[in-house]
Amino acid sequence: MPVSLVCGRATPRRTTSTRGFSGVFFTSEYGENLLFKGGTALSKLYFPQSWRFSKDLDFGVTGQYQGSLDELSAALEMVTEHSGIEFTVREHHESRQQDYPTHYVDVSIQYRAVLGHPNTTSLDIMVDERVVFDPVRHTHEYEDVPKFELMAYSIEGIFVEKLRAIFQRGAARDYYDLYQLLEIDSVDIEFEEVYPAFEAKCEHDGLSVDLASGLPADRRADIRHQWETTLPDLTGDPPAFDAVWERLDAAITTNDR
């Protein structure tokens, strides 16, 4: 089952490129068993009118990874022919190692949008990622894209990944996404389901985390700096950092089993 990147609402400059990527996954077998996840899944799939900007594409895998550089290059050539937008693979790196992540694929794609300016986006595929919640099937249809289906992480699955991420790399965007998922009215995070899934994912990744100790305090100053300097480019006017930190810290310690 080929999958397609959801376009969501976008400015005219971004719309052309995202529709092009729809073609990449909709018309080829490259993404046959990929699971859309991460911040871009939140912004393009679940909350297209209200989430922060995110363009890089994160995927998990169900079953065995079947993608290859040749398949991706062939798909991009078809999209270029169909859309008139030039897509090329700048980098394709597949890595296997003993420690987590034991198998992942990083792809950098360049395309020329309006006025011929070069842009890049990345595909990050975690081949060995443990999928702790059942994937969700989504059906979408747009004026210039036929109806298609794609599989994605559930909101709970994305929440668990974001929670794990802050104890590994601690990017400000991960804290923002977690906070928004706790605050948005249409989402109800069930911690009695989230925590066993979080523990299972940490065990799979070889990560030891004591949630009762709260957020990683040694990262607070760095996250604050990111929050004030880079996050506004993604979300405009983010909420106050201290309020977000305290809300998240209270949520994970109060609900810790």
Short mmCIF file of C-alpha atoms in Angstrom, two decimals:
data_model
loop_
_atom_site.label_atom_id
_atom_site.label_comp_id
_atom_site.label_asym_id
_atom_site.label_seq_id
_atom_site.Cartn_x
_atom_site.Cartn_y
_atom_site.Cartn_z
CA MET A 1 0.00 0.00 0.00
CA PRO A 2 1.76 3.19 -1.13
CA VAL A 3 1.43 6.14 1.22
CA SER A 4 1.32 9.86 0.58
CA LEU A 5 2.44 12.89 2.52
CA VAL A 6 -0.53 14.91 3.70
CA CYS A 7 -0.39 18.47 2.47
CA GLY A 8 -2.51 20.28 5.02
CA ARG A 9 -2.94 24.03 4.63
CA ALA A 10 0.09 25.84 3.27
CA THR A 11 1.15 29.08 1.72
CA PRO A 12 1.24 29.14 -2.11
CA ARG A 13 5.04 28.88 -2.03
CA ARG A 14 4.95 25.75 0.11
CA THR A 15 1.91 24.14 -1.50
CA THR A 16 3.67 23.23 -4.73
CA SER A 17 6.49 21.41 -2.99
CA THR A 18 4.27 19.50 -0.57
CA ARG A 19 2.02 18.37 -3.40
CA GLY A 20 5.14 17.21 -5.17
CA PHE A 21 6.07 15.09 -2.19
CA SER A 22 2.53 13.72 -2.20
CA GLY A 23 3.37 12.38 -5.63
CA VAL A 24 6.55 10.80 -4.33
CA PHE A 25 4.70 8.55 -1.94
CA PHE A 26 1.38 8.23 -3.73
CA THR A 27 2.71 7.10 -7.11
CA SER A 28 5.53 4.82 -5.96
CA GLU A 29 6.15 1.80 -3.78
CA TYR A 30 8.99 3.48 -1.88
CA GLY A 31 6.83 4.26 1.13
CA GLU A 32 4.85 1.04 1.10
CA ASN A 33 5.32 0.19 4.78
CA LEU A 34 6.36 3.55 6.26
CA LEU A 35 4.48 5.06 9.21
CA PHE A 36 4.22 8.86 9.23
CA LYS A 37 5.15 10.30 12.64
CA GLY A 38 6.71 13.25 14.47
CA GLY A 39 6.05 16.97 14.41
CA THR A 40 5.22 17.04 10.71
CA ALA A 41 2.54 14.40 11.22
CA LEU A 42 1.03 16.62 13.90
CA SER A 43 1.19 19.74 11.72
CA LYS A 44 0.15 18.22 8.39
CA LEU A 45 -2.13 15.39 9.43
CA TYR A 46 -3.71 15.84 12.86
CA PHE A 47 -3.78 19.63 13.36
CA PRO A 48 -3.13 21.27 9.96
CA GLN A 49 -4.61 24.63 10.95
CA SER A 50 -3.05 25.15 14.34
CA TRP A 51 0.31 23.40 14.81
CA ARG A 52 3.81 24.79 14.51
CA PHE A 53 5.60 24.70 11.17
CA SER A 54 7.47 21.48 10.45
CA LYS A 55 8.74 20.28 7.08
CA ASP A 56 11.13 17.39 7.72
CA LEU A 57 9.51 13.99 7.38
CA ASP A 58 9.86 11.37 10.11
CA PHE A 59 8.83 7.76 9.62
CA GLY A 60 8.74 4.50 11.48
CA VAL A 61 8.43 1.16 9.72
CA THR A 62 5.90 -1.62 9.95
CA GLY A 63 7.32 -4.97 8.94
CA GLN A 64 10.57 -5.02 7.00
CA TYR A 65 12.00 -1.87 5.44
CA GLN A 66 11.82 -2.20 1.66
CA GLY A 67 13.00 1.21 0.47
CA SER A 68 16.14 1.82 -1.54
CA LEU A 69 17.96 4.76 -3.09
CA ASP A 70 17.11 3.51 -6.57
CA GLU A 71 13.38 3.35 -5.77
CA LEU A 72 13.40 6.82 -4.24
CA SER A 73 15.34 8.32 -7.15
CA ALA A 74 12.93 6.76 -9.64
CA ALA A 75 9.95 8.14 -7.72
CA LEU A 76 11.47 11.63 -7.65
CA GLU A 77 12.07 11.51 -11.39
CA MET A 78 8.39 10.73 -11.95
CA VAL A 79 7.33 13.59 -9.71
CA THR A 80 9.68 15.99 -11.50
CA GLU A 81 8.18 14.98 -14.84
CA HIS A 82 4.63 15.34 -13.53
CA SER A 83 4.97 18.58 -11.56
CA GLY A 84 7.77 20.43 -13.33
CA ILE A 85 9.57 20.75 -10.00
CA GLU A 86 13.08 19.35 -9.91
CA PHE A 87 13.60 16.91 -7.04
CA THR A 88 17.00 15.33 -6.47
CA VAL A 89 18.53 13.22 -3.72
CA ARG A 90 21.51 15.10 -2.29
CA GLU A 91 22.39 12.58 0.41
CA HIS A 92 21.27 9.06 1.24
CA HIS A 93 22.79 7.46 4.30
CA GLU A 94 21.74 4.08 5.69
CA SER A 95 23.40 3.09 8.95
CA ARG A 96 23.48 -0.07 11.03
CA GLN A 97 25.20 -0.10 14.40
CA GLN A 98 25.15 -1.93 17.71
CA ASP A 99 23.69 0.86 19.85
CA TYR A 100 20.37 2.66 19.33
CA PRO A 101 19.44 3.61 16.71
CA THR A 102 20.63 0.30 15.32
CA HIS A 103 19.20 0.84 11.83
CA TYR A 104 18.15 4.16 10.35
CA VAL A 105 18.05 5.96 7.01
CA ASP A 106 18.71 9.70 6.54
CA VAL A 107 17.81 11.28 3.21
CA SER A 108 18.31 14.88 2.11
CA ILE A 109 16.22 15.99 -0.88
CA GLN A 110 16.66 19.21 -2.80
CA TYR A 111 13.92 20.81 -4.86
CA ARG A 112 13.48 24.07 -6.68
CA ALA A 113 10.31 25.92 -5.83
CA VAL A 114 9.04 29.36 -6.83
CA LEU A 115 11.60 31.50 -8.74
CA GLY A 116 13.95 28.55 -8.90
CA HIS A 117 15.28 28.97 -5.37
CA PRO A 118 16.77 25.71 -4.01
CA ASN A 119 15.13 24.23 -0.90
CA THR A 120 15.86 21.08 1.02
CA THR A 121 13.90 18.72 3.19
CA SER A 122 14.88 15.53 4.94
CA LEU A 123 13.43 12.06 5.35
CA ASP A 124 14.38 10.36 8.60
CA ILE A 125 13.39 6.70 8.72
CA MET A 126 13.86 4.78 11.96
CA VAL A 127 13.87 1.22 10.74
CA ASP A 128 14.28 -0.39 14.17
CA GLU A 129 11.83 1.87 16.04
CA ARG A 130 9.47 0.00 18.34
CA VAL A 131 5.87 0.89 17.49
CA VAL A 132 4.09 0.88 20.85
CA PHE A 133 0.56 1.80 19.73
CA ASP A 134 -1.38 0.48 16.76
CA PRO A 135 -0.92 2.68 13.67
CA VAL A 136 -3.89 4.72 12.49
CA ARG A 137 -5.18 4.60 8.91
CA HIS A 138 -6.07 7.97 7.38
CA THR A 139 -7.88 8.70 4.11
CA HIS A 140 -7.44 12.04 2.34
CA GLU A 141 -8.46 13.69 -0.89
CA TYR A 142 -7.44 17.00 -2.48
CA GLU A 143 -8.41 18.81 -5.66
CA ASP A 144 -5.24 17.86 -7.53
CA VAL A 145 -4.41 14.63 -5.68
CA PRO A 146 -6.58 11.49 -5.93
CA LYS A 147 -7.97 9.95 -2.77
CA PHE A 148 -5.28 8.06 -0.92
CA GLU A 149 -4.64 6.26 2.34
CA LEU A 150 -1.66 6.44 4.66
CA MET A 151 -0.67 4.88 7.93
CA ALA A 152 0.57 7.06 10.77
CA TYR A 153 1.50 6.89 14.41
CA SER A 154 -1.40 7.56 16.74
CA ILE A 155 -1.34 10.75 18.80
CA GLU A 156 -0.46 8.66 21.85
CA GLY A 157 2.38 7.08 19.92
CA ILE A 158 3.75 10.48 18.94
CA PHE A 159 3.41 11.68 22.55
CA VAL A 160 5.48 8.72 23.78
CA GLU A 161 8.15 9.39 21.15
CA LYS A 162 8.33 13.06 22.10
CA LEU A 163 8.57 12.17 25.79
CA ARG A 164 11.40 9.75 25.07
CA ALA A 165 13.12 12.35 22.86
CA ILE A 166 13.44 14.96 25.62
CA PHE A 167 15.56 12.50 27.60
CA GLN A 168 17.78 11.85 24.59
CA ARG A 169 18.31 15.11 22.71
CA GLY A 170 15.95 17.62 24.34
CA ALA A 171 14.97 19.92 21.46
CA ALA A 172 12.67 22.82 22.32
CA ARG A 173 10.19 21.71 19.63
CA ASP A 174 9.67 18.42 21.48
CA TYR A 175 8.76 20.23 24.68
CA TYR A 176 6.41 22.47 22.71
CA ASP A 177 4.66 19.53 21.07
CA LEU A 178 4.21 17.71 24.38
CA TYR A 179 2.81 20.82 26.01
CA GLN A 180 0.37 21.43 23.16
CA LEU A 181 -0.85 17.83 23.27
CA LEU A 182 -1.57 18.23 26.98
CA GLU A 183 -3.37 21.53 26.52
CA ILE A 184 -5.46 21.00 23.40
CA ASP A 185 -9.11 20.25 24.18
CA SER A 186 -9.58 17.54 21.57
CA VAL A 187 -6.75 15.37 22.95
CA ASP A 188 -6.94 13.32 26.13
CA ILE A 189 -3.61 11.75 27.04
CA GLU A 190 -4.23 8.63 29.12
CA PHE A 191 -1.11 8.28 31.23
CA GLU A 192 -2.02 4.79 32.39
CA GLU A 193 -1.55 3.76 28.75
CA VAL A 194 1.31 6.11 27.94
CA TYR A 195 3.68 5.07 30.73
CA PRO A 196 3.86 1.32 29.96
CA ALA A 197 4.43 2.22 26.32
CA PHE A 198 7.13 4.72 27.31
CA GLU A 199 8.87 2.11 29.45
CA ALA A 200 8.73 -0.44 26.63
CA LYS A 201 10.24 2.03 24.18
CA CYS A 202 13.01 3.03 26.61
CA GLU A 203 13.83 -0.62 27.24
CA HIS A 204 14.04 -1.24 23.50
CA ASP A 205 16.34 1.78 23.10
CA GLY A 206 18.56 0.89 26.07
CA LEU A 207 17.52 4.10 27.87
CA SER A 208 17.03 4.32 31.63
CA VAL A 209 14.67 7.11 32.74
CA ASP A 210 13.15 7.80 36.16
CA LEU A 211 10.13 9.98 35.41
CA ALA A 212 9.58 10.55 39.12
CA SER A 213 12.68 12.77 39.01
CA GLY A 214 11.00 15.08 36.52
CA LEU A 215 12.38 16.78 33.44
CA PRO A 216 16.16 16.75 32.87
CA ALA A 217 17.11 19.81 34.91
CA ASP A 218 20.62 19.95 33.48
CA ARG A 219 19.09 20.73 30.07
CA ARG A 220 16.81 23.54 31.21
CA ALA A 221 19.11 26.45 30.34
CA ASP A 222 19.82 25.09 26.87
CA ILE A 223 16.15 24.41 26.16
CA ARG A 224 15.28 27.92 27.31
CA HIS A 225 17.82 29.31 24.86
CA GLN A 226 16.33 27.28 22.01
CA TRP A 227 12.84 28.33 23.09
CA GLU A 228 13.73 32.00 22.86
CA THR A 229 15.90 31.92 19.74
CA THR A 230 14.73 29.17 17.35
CA LEU A 231 11.19 28.17 18.34
CA PRO A 232 9.61 31.53 17.34
CA ASP A 233 10.58 30.74 13.72
CA LEU A 234 8.35 27.65 13.91
CA THR A 235 5.38 28.90 15.89
CA GLY A 236 5.38 32.69 15.99
CA ASP A 237 4.79 33.62 19.61
CA PRO A 238 5.33 30.54 21.82
CA PRO A 239 3.94 30.38 25.36
CA ALA A 240 6.15 31.38 28.28
CA PHE A 241 8.95 28.88 28.74
CA ASP A 242 8.79 28.63 32.54
CA ALA A 243 5.06 27.92 32.47
CA VAL A 244 5.57 25.16 29.90
CA TRP A 245 8.42 23.59 31.84
CA GLU A 246 6.45 23.54 35.08
CA ARG A 247 3.34 22.13 33.36
CA LEU A 248 5.27 19.27 31.77
CA ASP A 249 7.28 18.56 34.89
CA ALA A 250 4.13 18.35 37.00
CA ALA A 251 2.37 16.16 34.44
CA ILE A 252 5.05 13.47 34.28
CA THR A 253 5.81 13.40 38.00
CA THR A 254 2.19 13.55 39.21
CA ASN A 255 1.11 10.80 36.83
CA ASP A 256 4.19 8.65 37.31
CA ARG A 257 3.29 5.18 38.54
#
